[in-house]
Coordinates of C-alpha atoms in Angstrom, one line a residue:
X7 CA 10.4 14.7 1.6
X8 CA 7.1 13.1 2.7
X9 CA 7.0 9.4 3.5
X10 CA 4.2 6.9 3.0
X11 CA 4.3 3.4 4.4
X12 CA 2.1 0.6 3.0
X13 CA 1.9 -2.4 5.4
X14 CA 1.5 -5.7 3.6
X15 CA 2.7 -6.5 0.1
X16 CA -0.1 -8.8 -0.9
X17 CA -2.4 -8.0 -3.8
X18 CA -4.1 -5.0 -2.2
X19 CA -0.9 -3.5 -0.8
X20 CA 1.0 -3.9 -4.1
X21 CA -1.9 -2.4 -6.1
X22 CA -2.2 0.5 -3.6
X23 CA 1.5 1.3 -3.7
X24 CA 1.5 1.2 -7.5
X25 CA -1.5 3.5 -7.8
X26 CA -0.1 6.0 -5.3
X27 CA 3.2 6.0 -7.0
X28 CA 1.5 7.1 -10.2
X29 CA -0.5 9.8 -8.5
X30 CA 1.9 11.3 -6.0
X31 CA 4.5 13.8 -6.9
X32 CA 8.3 13.4 -6.4
X33 CA 8.0 14.8 -2.9
X34 CA 6.8 11.4 -1.7
X35 CA 8.7 8.3 -0.9
X36 CA 6.7 5.0 -0.7
X37 CA 7.9 2.1 1.4
X38 CA 6.2 -1.3 1.3
X39 CA 6.7 -3.4 4.4
X40 CA 6.0 -7.1 4.4
X41 CA 7.0 -10.1 6.6
X42 CA 7.8 -12.4 3.6
X43 CA 10.7 -12.1 1.2
X44 CA 8.7 -13.7 -1.6
X45 CA 5.3 -13.0 -3.2
X46 CA 2.9 -15.8 -3.9
X47 CA 0.4 -15.0 -6.7
X48 CA -2.5 -16.8 -5.1
X49 CA -4.9 -16.9 -8.2
X50 CA -2.2 -18.9 -9.9
X51 CA -2.7 -21.7 -7.3
X52 CA -5.9 -22.6 -9.1
X53 CA -4.1 -23.5 -12.3
X54 CA -1.0 -25.2 -10.8
X55 CA -2.5 -28.7 -10.6
X56 CA -3.5 -28.5 -14.3
X57 CA -0.1 -27.5 -15.5
X58 CA -1.2 -24.0 -16.7
X59 CA 1.4 -22.4 -14.3
X60 CA 4.6 -23.8 -12.7
X61 CA 5.6 -22.9 -9.2
X62 CA 8.4 -20.6 -10.5
X63 CA 5.7 -18.6 -12.3
X64 CA 3.6 -17.9 -9.2
X65 CA 6.3 -17.4 -6.6
X66 CA 8.5 -14.3 -7.1
X67 CA 11.2 -12.6 -5.0
X68 CA 10.1 -9.2 -3.6
X69 CA 13.4 -7.6 -4.2
X70 CA 15.5 -7.8 -7.4

């Protein structure tokens, strides 16, 4: 088993982990490491003051 560690689960880290998961074969294990337990969808902050998003829509737990 080969291991790949992605440091940071922001937008770039999450996108990279998802792209690699699609392209790597089953011999690879991908681990994403981040200091926070929640993900803040930062683009959603622009729409929060106008009621387009609520705080619960832009803040999500990283683990189920």
